CSV table of C-alpha atoms and ligand atoms in Angstrom, one decimal:
chain,number,residue,atom,x,y,z
S,1,MET,CA,49.1,86.6,71.1
S,2,PHE,CA,52.3,87.3,73.1
S,3,LYS,CA,54.3,87.5,69.9
S,4,LEU,CA,52.1,90.4,68.6
S,5,SER,CA,53.0,94.0,68.8
S,6,ALA,CA,50.7,96.3,70.7
S,7,LEU,CA,49.4,97.6,67.3
S,8,GLU,CA,48.7,94.1,66.1
S,9,LEU,CA,47.1,93.1,69.4
S,10,ARG,CA,44.8,96.1,69.3
S,11,ASP,CA,43.7,95.4,65.8
S,12,LEU,CA,43.1,91.7,66.7
S,13,PHE,CA,40.7,93.0,69.4
S,14,LEU,CA,39.1,95.6,67.2
S,15,LYS,CA,38.5,93.1,64.4
S,16,GLY,CA,36.9,90.6,66.7
S,17,GLY,CA,39.8,88.0,66.6
S,18,ALA,CA,39.9,88.0,70.4
S,19,SER,CA,38.0,89.5,73.2
S,20,ALA,CA,39.7,91.9,75.6
S,21,GLU,CA,39.0,89.4,78.4
S,22,GLU,CA,40.8,86.7,76.4
S,23,ILE,CA,43.7,89.0,75.9
S,24,ALA,CA,43.9,90.0,79.5
S,25,ARG,CA,43.7,86.4,80.7
S,26,HIS,CA,46.3,85.2,78.2
S,27,PHE,CA,48.8,87.7,79.6
S,28,LEU,CA,47.9,87.3,83.2
S,29,GLU,CA,48.4,83.5,82.8
S,30,ARG,CA,51.8,84.1,81.1
S,31,VAL,CA,52.9,86.2,84.0
S,32,SER,CA,51.9,83.5,86.5
S,33,ALA,CA,53.8,80.9,84.5
S,34,ILE,CA,56.9,82.8,83.6
S,35,ASP,CA,57.4,85.8,85.9
S,36,PRO,CA,58.4,83.6,88.9
S,37,LYS,CA,61.7,83.0,87.0
S,38,ILE,CA,62.2,86.7,86.2
S,39,GLY,CA,60.7,88.7,89.1
S,40,GLY,CA,59.6,91.6,86.9
S,41,PHE,CA,56.3,92.3,88.5
S,42,LEU,CA,55.9,93.5,92.1
S,43,GLN,CA,52.2,93.2,92.0
S,44,LEU,CA,49.5,92.1,89.6
S,45,LEU,CA,46.2,93.8,89.1
S,46,PRO,CA,43.9,91.0,87.9
S,47,GLU,CA,40.7,92.5,89.1
S,48,ARG,CA,41.4,95.9,87.6
S,49,ALA,CA,42.5,94.4,84.4
S,50,LEU,CA,39.5,92.1,84.0
S,51,ARG,CA,37.1,94.9,84.9
S,52,GLN,CA,38.6,97.1,82.2
S,53,ALA,CA,38.6,94.2,79.7
S,54,GLN,CA,34.9,93.5,80.3
S,55,THR,CA,34.1,97.2,79.9
S,56,LEU,CA,36.0,97.1,76.5
S,57,ASP,CA,34.1,94.0,75.4
S,58,GLN,CA,30.8,95.6,76.2
S,59,LYS,CA,31.7,98.8,74.4
S,60,ARG,CA,32.8,96.8,71.4
S,61,SER,CA,29.6,94.8,71.3
S,62,ARG,CA,27.6,98.0,71.5
S,63,GLY,CA,29.6,99.5,68.7
S,64,GLU,CA,30.9,102.4,70.8
S,65,PRO,CA,34.2,104.0,70.0
S,66,LEU,CA,37.3,102.2,71.4
S,67,GLY,CA,40.6,103.9,72.1
S,68,LYS,CA,44.0,103.9,70.5
S,69,LEU,CA,45.2,101.3,73.0
S,70,ALA,CA,42.1,99.2,73.2
S,71,GLY,CA,42.9,95.8,74.6
S,72,VAL,CA,46.6,96.4,75.1
S,73,PRO,CA,48.0,95.0,78.4
S,74,ILE,CA,50.5,97.4,80.0
S,75,GLY,CA,52.9,97.3,83.0
S,76,ILE,CA,53.6,100.3,85.1
S,77,LYS,CA,56.8,101.0,87.1
S,78,ASP,CA,55.9,101.1,90.8
S,79,ASN,CA,56.8,104.7,91.2
S,80,ILE,CA,53.9,105.9,89.1
S,81,HIS,CA,50.4,106.2,90.7
S,82,ILE,CA,47.4,104.1,89.8
S,83,GLN,CA,44.6,105.3,92.0
S,84,GLY,CA,43.8,103.0,94.9
S,85,GLU,CA,46.7,100.7,94.2
S,86,LEU,CA,50.0,100.5,96.1
S,87,THR,CA,52.9,102.7,95.0
S,88,THR,CA,55.9,101.3,96.8
S,89,CYS,CA,58.7,102.8,94.8
S,90,GLY,CA,60.5,99.5,95.6
S,91,SER,CA,61.0,100.8,99.2
S,92,LYS,CA,60.0,99.3,102.5
S,93,PHE,CA,59.2,102.9,103.5
S,94,LEU,CA,56.1,102.9,101.3
S,95,GLU,CA,55.1,99.3,101.6
S,96,ASN,CA,51.6,100.2,102.6
S,97,TYR,CA,51.2,103.5,100.6
S,98,ARG,CA,48.1,103.6,98.3
S,99,ALA,CA,48.0,106.2,95.6
S,100,PRO,CA,45.2,108.7,96.3
S,101,PHE,CA,45.0,109.7,92.6
S,102,ASP,CA,45.9,108.6,89.2
S,103,ALA,CA,49.0,109.8,87.4
S,104,THR,CA,48.1,111.6,84.3
S,105,LEU,CA,49.9,108.8,82.5
S,106,THR,CA,47.8,106.0,83.8
S,107,LYS,CA,44.6,108.1,83.4
S,108,LEU,CA,45.4,108.7,79.7
S,109,LEU,CA,46.2,105.1,79.1
S,110,GLU,CA,43.0,103.7,80.6
S,111,GLU,CA,40.9,106.3,78.8
S,112,GLU,CA,42.4,105.0,75.5
S,113,GLY,CA,41.4,101.4,76.4
S,114,ALA,CA,44.7,100.1,77.8
S,115,ILE,CA,44.6,97.2,80.3
S,116,LEU,CA,46.9,97.9,83.3
S,117,ILE,CA,48.0,94.5,84.4
S,118,GLY,CA,50.6,95.2,87.1
S,119,LYS,CA,53.3,97.3,88.8
S,120,THR,CA,56.9,96.5,87.9
S,121,ASN,CA,60.0,96.3,90.1
S,122,LEU,CA,62.6,99.0,90.3
S,123,ASP,CA,65.6,100.2,92.2
S,124,GLU,CA,64.4,101.9,95.4
S,125,PHE,CA,63.0,105.3,94.4
S,126,ALA,CA,64.5,104.7,90.9
S,127,MET,CA,68.1,105.1,92.2
S,128,GLY,CA,70.4,102.7,90.6
S,129,SER,CA,71.2,100.9,87.3
S,130,THR,CA,70.6,97.2,88.3
S,131,THR,CA,67.1,96.9,89.9
S,132,GLY,CA,69.2,95.2,92.7
S,133,HIS,CA,68.3,98.1,95.0
S,134,SER,CA,64.7,97.0,95.3
S,135,ALA,CA,63.7,96.3,98.9
S,136,TYR,CA,61.4,93.5,97.6
S,137,GLN,CA,63.0,91.2,95.1
S,138,LYS,CA,65.6,90.6,92.4
S,139,THR,CA,64.7,91.0,88.8
S,140,ARG,CA,66.6,88.8,86.3
S,141,ASN,CA,67.5,89.4,82.7
S,142,PRO,CA,65.3,87.2,80.5
S,143,TRP,CA,68.3,86.7,78.2
S,144,ASP,CA,70.4,85.2,81.0
S,145,LEU,CA,68.8,84.7,84.4
S,146,GLU,CA,72.1,85.1,86.1
S,147,ARG,CA,72.4,88.7,84.9
S,148,ILE,CA,70.8,92.0,85.8
S,149,PRO,CA,68.1,93.5,83.6
S,150,GLY,CA,69.6,96.9,84.2
S,151,GLY,CA,67.8,99.7,86.1
S,152,SER,CA,66.2,101.4,87.6
S,153,SER,CA,63.2,100.4,85.4
S,154,GLY,CA,64.5,96.9,85.2
S,155,GLY,CA,61.1,95.3,85.9
S,156,SER,CA,59.5,97.1,83.0
S,157,ALA,CA,62.3,96.2,80.6
S,158,ALA,CA,62.3,92.5,81.7
S,159,VAL,CA,58.5,92.0,81.4
S,160,VAL,CA,58.4,93.5,77.9
S,161,SER,CA,61.5,91.4,76.9
S,162,ALA,CA,59.8,88.2,78.2
S,163,ARG,CA,56.6,89.2,76.3
S,164,LEU,CA,54.6,89.4,79.5
S,165,CYS,CA,53.0,92.5,78.1
S,166,PRO,CA,53.7,94.4,74.9
S,167,ILE,CA,54.3,97.7,76.6
S,168,ALA,CA,55.5,98.9,80.0
S,169,PHE,CA,56.4,102.3,81.4
S,170,GLY,CA,59.4,103.4,83.3
S,171,SER,CA,61.0,106.7,84.4
S,172,ASP,CA,64.3,108.0,83.2
S,173,THR,CA,66.3,110.4,85.4
S,174,GLY,CA,69.8,109.4,84.1
S,175,GLY,CA,69.2,106.5,81.9
S,176,SER,CA,66.7,104.3,83.7
S,177,ILE,CA,64.7,103.5,80.6
S,178,ARG,CA,67.4,103.4,77.9
S,179,GLN,CA,69.9,101.3,79.8
S,180,PRO,CA,67.6,98.4,80.9
S,181,ALA,CA,66.1,98.5,77.4
S,182,SER,CA,69.5,98.0,75.9
S,183,LEU,CA,70.4,95.2,78.4
S,184,CYS,CA,67.1,93.4,77.8
S,185,GLY,CA,66.9,93.8,74.1
S,186,VAL,CA,63.8,96.0,73.8
S,187,VAL,CA,63.1,99.5,72.7
S,188,GLY,CA,63.2,102.1,75.4
S,189,TYR,CA,62.3,105.8,75.0
S,190,LYS,CA,63.0,108.9,77.1
S,191,PRO,CA,61.0,111.7,75.6
S,192,THR,CA,62.0,115.4,75.6
S,193,TYR,CA,61.9,116.7,79.2
S,194,GLY,CA,58.3,118.0,79.7
S,195,ARG,CA,56.8,116.1,76.8
S,196,VAL,CA,55.1,113.5,79.0
S,197,SER,CA,53.4,114.7,82.2
S,198,ARG,CA,55.2,113.8,85.5
S,199,TYR,CA,52.0,114.3,87.5
S,200,GLY,CA,51.7,111.2,89.7
S,201,LEU,CA,55.3,110.1,89.2
S,202,VAL,CA,57.1,110.0,92.6
S,203,ALA,CA,59.9,112.6,92.1
S,204,PHE,CA,63.6,111.7,92.2
S,205,GLY,CA,65.4,114.5,90.4
S,206,SER,CA,62.6,116.9,89.2
S,207,SER,CA,64.7,118.7,86.6
S,208,LEU,CA,65.8,115.4,85.1
S,209,ASP,CA,62.8,112.9,85.5
S,210,GLN,CA,60.8,111.9,82.5
S,211,ILE,CA,58.3,109.1,82.0
S,212,GLY,CA,58.6,106.9,78.9
S,213,PRO,CA,57.7,103.6,77.3
S,214,PHE,CA,59.3,100.2,76.6
S,215,ALA,CA,58.1,98.1,73.7
S,216,ASN,CA,59.3,95.5,71.3
S,217,ARG,CA,58.8,97.8,68.3
S,218,VAL,CA,59.5,101.5,67.7
S,219,SER,CA,56.0,101.7,66.1
S,220,ASP,CA,54.5,100.8,69.4
S,221,ILE,CA,56.5,103.5,71.1
S,222,GLY,CA,55.0,105.9,68.5
S,223,LEU,CA,51.6,104.6,69.2
S,224,VAL,CA,51.8,105.4,72.9
S,225,MET,CA,53.5,108.7,72.4
S,226,GLU,CA,50.4,109.8,70.4
S,227,VAL,CA,48.4,109.1,73.6
S,228,ILE,CA,50.7,110.5,76.3
S,229,GLY,CA,52.8,113.1,74.6
S,230,ARG,CA,50.6,116.1,75.4
S,231,HIS,CA,50.4,119.1,77.6
S,232,ASP,CA,49.1,118.7,81.1
S,233,ALA,CA,48.1,121.6,83.3
S,234,GLN,CA,48.8,119.5,86.4
S,235,ASP,CA,52.6,119.5,85.7
S,236,ALA,CA,54.2,123.0,85.7
S,237,THR,CA,57.0,121.8,83.5
S,238,SER,CA,54.8,120.2,80.9
S,239,LEU,CA,55.5,121.6,77.4
S,240,PRO,CA,52.5,123.6,76.1
S,241,LEU,CA,52.6,121.9,72.7
S,242,PRO,CA,49.9,120.2,70.6
S,243,GLN,CA,49.8,116.4,70.4
S,244,GLU,CA,51.7,115.1,67.4
S,245,SER,CA,51.2,112.2,65.1
S,246,TYR,CA,54.1,109.7,65.0
S,247,LEU,CA,53.0,106.7,63.1
S,248,THR,CA,52.2,108.5,59.9
S,249,GLN,CA,55.8,109.9,59.8
S,250,PHE,CA,57.5,106.4,60.0
S,251,ASP,CA,58.6,105.9,56.4
S,252,GLY,CA,61.9,104.1,56.7
S,253,ASN,CA,63.7,106.8,54.7
S,254,LEU,CA,67.0,108.1,56.0
S,255,LYS,CA,68.0,110.0,52.9
S,256,GLY,CA,69.5,113.4,53.9
S,257,ILE,CA,69.6,112.5,57.6
S,258,LYS,CA,72.8,113.4,59.3
S,259,ILE,CA,73.8,111.4,62.3
S,260,GLY,CA,76.5,112.9,64.6
S,261,ALA,CA,79.1,110.6,66.1
S,262,LEU,CA,81.8,111.5,68.6
S,263,SER,CA,85.3,110.8,67.5
S,264,ASN,CA,86.9,110.1,70.8
S,265,PHE,CA,84.3,109.0,73.4
S,266,LEU,CA,84.6,105.3,73.0
S,267,GLU,CA,87.6,104.7,75.3
S,268,GLY,CA,87.1,102.1,78.0
S,269,ILE,CA,84.1,100.5,76.3
S,270,ASP,CA,83.7,96.7,76.0
S,271,PRO,CA,85.2,95.8,72.6
S,272,GLU,CA,82.0,94.0,71.5
S,273,VAL,CA,79.9,97.0,72.3
S,274,GLY,CA,82.4,99.2,70.4
S,275,GLU,CA,82.2,96.9,67.3
S,276,ASN,CA,78.5,96.7,67.5
S,277,PHE,CA,78.3,100.5,67.6
S,278,GLN,CA,80.5,100.9,64.5
S,279,ARG,CA,78.4,98.3,62.7
S,280,SER,CA,75.3,100.2,63.6
S,281,LEU,CA,76.7,103.4,62.1
S,282,GLN,CA,77.5,101.5,58.9
S,283,LEU,CA,73.9,100.2,58.8
S,284,LEU,CA,72.6,103.8,59.1
S,285,ARG,CA,75.0,104.8,56.3
S,286,ASP,CA,73.7,101.9,54.1
S,287,GLN,CA,70.3,103.3,54.5
S,288,GLY,CA,71.2,106.7,53.2
S,289,ALA,CA,72.1,108.6,56.3
S,290,SER,CA,75.5,110.3,56.5
S,291,ILE,CA,77.7,110.2,59.6
S,292,VAL,CA,79.2,113.5,60.6
S,293,PRO,CA,81.8,114.1,63.3
S,294,ILE,CA,80.7,116.2,66.3
S,295,GLU,CA,82.3,117.4,69.5
S,296,LEU,CA,80.8,117.6,73.0
S,297,PRO,CA,83.8,118.8,75.0
S,298,MET,CA,81.8,119.0,78.3
S,299,LEU,CA,80.6,115.4,78.1
S,300,LYS,CA,83.5,114.2,80.1
S,301,TYR,CA,82.0,116.1,83.1
S,302,ALA,CA,78.4,114.8,82.6
S,303,LEU,CA,78.6,112.0,85.1
S,304,ALA,CA,80.1,114.2,87.9
S,305,VAL,CA,77.5,116.9,87.2
S,306,TYR,CA,74.7,114.4,87.1
S,307,TYR,CA,75.6,112.7,90.4
S,308,ILE,CA,75.8,116.1,92.1
S,309,LEU,CA,72.5,117.5,90.8
S,310,ALA,CA,70.5,114.2,90.9
S,311,ALA,CA,71.6,113.7,94.5
S,312,ALA,CA,70.8,117.3,95.5
S,313,GLU,CA,67.3,117.1,94.0
S,314,ALA,CA,66.7,113.7,95.5
S,315,SER,CA,67.7,114.9,99.0
S,316,THR,CA,65.1,117.6,98.9
S,317,ASN,CA,62.4,115.5,97.1
S,318,LEU,CA,62.8,112.7,99.7
S,319,ALA,CA,62.4,115.1,102.7
S,320,ARG,CA,58.7,114.5,102.6
S,321,PHE,CA,59.1,110.8,103.6
S,322,ASP,CA,59.3,111.5,107.3
S,323,GLY,CA,57.0,109.0,108.9
S,324,ILE,CA,54.3,111.7,109.3
S,325,ARG,CA,53.2,113.0,105.9
S,326,TYR,CA,54.4,110.0,104.0
S,327,GLY,CA,56.1,106.7,104.9
S,328,LYS,CA,55.8,104.1,107.5
S,329,ARG,CA,56.5,105.4,111.0
S,330,SER,CA,59.0,103.5,113.1
S,331,PRO,CA,57.3,101.6,115.9
S,332,ARG,CA,60.4,102.4,118.1
S,333,ALA,CA,59.9,106.2,117.9
S,334,ASN,CA,58.8,108.0,121.0
S,335,THR,CA,59.7,111.6,120.3
S,336,LEU,CA,59.2,113.8,117.2
S,337,ARG,CA,62.9,113.6,116.5
S,338,GLU,CA,62.8,109.8,116.7
S,339,ILE,CA,59.9,109.7,114.3
S,340,TYR,CA,62.1,111.4,111.7
S,341,THR,CA,65.3,109.7,112.3
S,342,LEU,CA,64.2,106.1,113.1
S,343,SER,CA,61.6,106.0,110.3
S,344,LYS,CA,64.1,107.1,107.8
S,345,GLU,CA,66.8,104.8,109.2
S,346,GLU,CA,64.4,101.8,109.0
S,347,GLY,CA,62.6,102.8,105.8
S,348,TYR,CA,65.4,103.5,103.4
S,349,GLY,CA,68.0,101.1,101.9
S,350,ALA,CA,71.7,101.9,101.7
S,351,GLU,CA,71.7,103.4,98.2
S,352,VAL,CA,68.9,105.9,99.0
S,353,LYS,CA,70.7,106.9,102.2
S,354,ARG,CA,73.9,107.4,100.2
S,355,ARG,CA,72.1,109.8,97.8
S,356,ILE,CA,70.5,111.8,100.6
S,357,LEU,CA,73.9,112.2,102.4
S,358,LEU,CA,75.6,113.2,99.1
S,359,GLY,CA,72.7,115.6,98.2
S,360,THR,CA,72.6,117.4,101.5
S,361,TYR,CA,76.4,117.7,101.5
S,362,VAL,CA,76.5,119.4,98.1
S,363,LEU,CA,73.7,121.7,99.1
S,364,SER,CA,75.1,122.6,102.5
S,365,ALA,CA,76.0,126.2,103.1
S,366,GLY,CA,79.8,125.7,103.0
S,367,TYR,CA,79.8,123.6,99.8
S,368,GLN,CA,76.9,124.9,97.7
S,369,ASP,CA,79.1,127.1,95.5
S,370,ALA,CA,81.8,124.6,95.1
S,371,TYR,CA,79.6,121.7,94.0
S,372,TYR,CA,75.9,122.5,93.3
S,373,ARG,CA,76.3,125.9,91.6
S,374,LYS,CA,79.4,124.8,89.7
S,375,ALA,CA,77.5,121.7,88.5
S,376,GLN,CA,74.7,123.9,87.3
S,377,LYS,CA,77.1,126.0,85.3
S,378,VAL,CA,78.7,123.0,83.7
S,379,ARG,CA,75.2,121.8,82.9
S,380,THR,CA,74.6,125.0,80.9
S,381,LEU,CA,77.9,124.5,79.0
S,382,LEU,CA,76.9,121.0,78.1
S,383,GLN,CA,73.5,122.3,76.8
S,384,ARG,CA,75.5,124.7,74.6
S,385,ASP,CA,77.6,121.9,73.3
S,386,TYR,CA,74.5,119.9,72.4
S,387,ALA,CA,73.0,123.0,70.7
S,388,ALA,CA,76.2,123.4,68.6
S,389,ALA,CA,76.2,119.7,67.7
S,390,PHE,CA,72.5,119.7,66.7
S,391,SER,CA,73.3,122.6,64.3
S,392,LYS,CA,75.3,120.0,62.3
S,393,CYS,CA,73.2,116.9,62.6
S,394,HIS,CA,69.6,115.6,63.1
S,395,ALA,CA,70.5,113.0,65.7
S,396,ILE,CA,73.5,111.9,67.9
S,397,ALA,CA,74.4,108.2,68.0
S,398,MET,CA,76.0,106.7,71.1
S,399,PRO,CA,76.2,103.4,72.8
S,400,VAL,CA,73.8,103.0,75.7
S,401,SER,CA,75.7,100.9,78.2
S,402,PRO,CA,79.5,100.4,78.1
S,403,THR,CA,79.0,96.6,78.5
S,404,PRO,CA,76.2,94.0,77.8
S,405,ALA,CA,74.3,92.9,80.9
S,406,PRO,CA,76.6,92.3,83.9
S,407,LEU,CA,76.2,89.3,86.2
S,408,ILE,CA,74.0,89.9,89.3
S,409,GLY,CA,76.3,91.3,92.0
S,410,ALA,CA,79.0,92.5,89.6
S,411,LEU,CA,78.2,96.2,90.1
S,412,ALA,CA,78.3,95.9,93.9
S,413,ASP,CA,80.7,98.9,94.2
S,414,PRO,CA,78.5,102.0,93.9
S,415,MET,CA,81.2,103.8,91.9
S,416,GLN,CA,81.2,101.0,89.3
S,417,GLU,CA,77.5,101.3,89.1
S,418,TYR,CA,77.6,105.1,88.6
S,419,LEU,CA,80.3,104.8,85.9
S,420,ALA,CA,78.0,102.6,83.8
S,421,ASP,CA,75.7,105.6,83.3
S,422,ILE,CA,78.3,107.4,81.2
S,423,TYR,CA,76.4,107.4,78.0
S,424,THR,CA,72.9,108.1,79.3
S,425,VAL,CA,73.0,110.9,81.8
S,426,SER,CA,73.7,113.7,79.4
S,427,ALA,CA,70.3,113.5,77.6
S,428,ASN,CA,68.7,114.2,81.0
S,429,LEU,CA,71.0,117.1,81.9
S,430,VAL,CA,70.2,118.7,78.5
S,431,GLY,CA,66.5,117.7,78.4
S,432,VAL,CA,66.7,116.0,75.0
S,433,PRO,CA,65.0,112.9,73.9
S,434,GLY,CA,66.9,109.6,73.7
S,435,VAL,CA,66.0,106.1,72.5
S,436,SER,CA,67.7,102.7,72.8
S,437,VAL,CA,67.0,100.4,69.9
S,438,PRO,CA,68.1,96.7,69.8
S,439,ALA,CA,71.2,96.5,67.6
S,440,GLY,CA,72.3,92.9,67.9
S,441,PHE,CA,73.8,90.5,70.3
S,442,SER,CA,77.2,89.8,71.9
S,443,LYS,CA,79.0,86.4,71.4
S,444,GLU,CA,77.3,85.3,74.7
S,445,ASN,CA,73.9,86.1,73.1
S,446,LEU,CA,73.4,89.2,75.3
S,447,PRO,CA,71.5,92.1,73.7
S,448,ILE,CA,73.3,95.4,72.8
S,449,GLY,CA,71.4,98.6,72.1
S,450,LEU,CA,72.1,101.6,70.0
S,451,GLN,CA,71.3,105.0,71.5
S,452,LEU,CA,70.0,107.9,69.3
S,453,GLN,CA,69.4,111.3,70.8
S,454,GLY,CA,67.6,114.1,69.1
S,455,PRO,CA,67.2,117.9,69.7
S,456,GLN,CA,64.6,119.1,72.2
S,457,GLN,CA,61.0,118.6,71.0
S,458,GLY,CA,62.3,116.6,68.1
S,459,ASP,CA,60.6,113.4,69.4
S,460,VAL,CA,58.8,112.5,66.1
S,461,GLN,CA,61.9,112.8,63.9
S,462,LEU,CA,64.0,110.9,66.4
S,463,LEU,CA,61.6,108.0,66.5
S,464,ARG,CA,61.3,108.1,62.8
S,465,ILE,CA,65.1,107.6,62.5
S,466,ALA,CA,65.0,104.8,65.1
S,467,GLU,CA,62.2,103.1,63.3
S,468,SER,CA,64.1,103.2,60.1
S,469,PHE,CA,67.1,101.6,61.8
S,470,GLU,CA,64.8,98.9,63.2
S,471,ARG,CA,63.4,98.1,59.7
S,472,ILE,CA,66.8,96.9,58.5
S,473,HIS,CA,67.5,94.9,61.6
S,474,CYS,CA,64.4,93.2,63.0
S,475,TYR,CA,66.4,92.2,66.1
S,476,THR,CA,63.2,93.2,67.9
S,477,ASP,CA,61.7,89.9,66.8
S,478,ALA,CA,64.1,87.8,68.8
S,479,ILE,CA,62.5,86.2,71.9
S,480,PRO,CA,64.5,85.0,74.9
S,481,GLU,CA,64.3,81.2,75.6
S,482,VAL,CA,62.5,81.7,79.0
S,483,ALA,CA,59.6,83.4,77.2
S,484,LYS,CA,59.1,80.9,74.4
C,1,LIG,N1,71.4,105.0,87.2
C,1,LIG,C1,71.1,106.4,87.4
C,1,LIG,C2,71.0,106.7,88.9
C,1,LIG,O1,71.2,105.8,89.6
C,1,LIG,C3,69.8,106.8,86.7
C,1,LIG,C4,68.6,106.4,87.5
C,1,LIG,C5,67.3,106.8,86.8
C,1,LIG,O2,67.3,107.2,85.6
C,1,LIG,N2,66.2,106.8,87.5
C,1,LIG,O3,70.8,107.8,89.3
């Protein structure tokens, strides 16, 4: 069962090839056997999963309608709420915080018959690119256990790569879905900003955050987008658009499709990633697409703009974790001031503190114009660059990560870690959708992904292009040794 896609697994259940309970037990047992080597899950939800499975089995035996995700086991990043379960955000600060309500995401998934099997590891509050900033555990890359899975949604990428569940969810503020997907050899999708409701996702950078799926096939991404890509009145930034159908559009045809590629943005990239990228462009050409040159002159400022704006938004979003409204209160605190200062000091890890300091600095009265406002202006210019580029092409191709998965500890210098986000942050600044599709392996057998970005609201077409690319490749069928 673990080799099946979500679509195949659902059909197995619908046609009576397996009960939902058998499916749930199969995956829960795989997690117990394999995850101790990987550390992808922070927490399993066996009771919830089996309860849902039994409900599905009863519905099936009574001939009642079953949902689009009936019987599909799913992992959820631990910054997204499942009512009654812990939402730790990978932080000691929230080690005993239970979600008082369901995220719109988890509600929609369960309504369609998905089986939520556990919460996955992440960099604390989704800040980072390694999953090494989790306060709880390390997550290892299933392709090489000495290497990082990427981050911040590294747990979700790793569990899908190790076939511990066919689908998992993450959040992407500056690349946290696409980058770990690339490093773990799975498909990762960041939808258009506002396409998927953020209600029940713990906010990091509200103007950048977007929930999205990981899977081993682009078609499974299309399947879940049909469920979750819809307007939600609970999220003020949710796009008021009708649901769209994805799977019927996947036809493998790239004739007439123009893919934009930058001429001079590949400096400083690992040569193997560069070669892989050029080969991917050739494969797209072979399938009938044409490659057109584009310019994004402001792209060179994207990292600087991102780390100013993301930190600024994080510093205000995290103000609520004060040991009173949210967060574990320091037992050493005697005064109100100590409740704030000691709780934050004990609750947060170093990276989160760094972001809060950076964010309050760029928002402070003396520096607001120089940093925050300036960054907002450059963000607008970058959006114009993208609009001009999309007048010439249907999708933009880029690498995802400048290198294959680094060794654990190799990105210990924060600056090195930030620089690795160079290809992913722009999609969030501009609000466009982006997908990472497996595109081959390095000589050391480490996965390399191809990134495709599409215009705002062009989710269906972007995934159609990605699915066509996947059809020639089938790298998505490769399974790491640890998962076999
Ligand atoms: N690596 C980026 C950061 O640290 C992106 C994180 C994310 O997308 N959540 O901010």
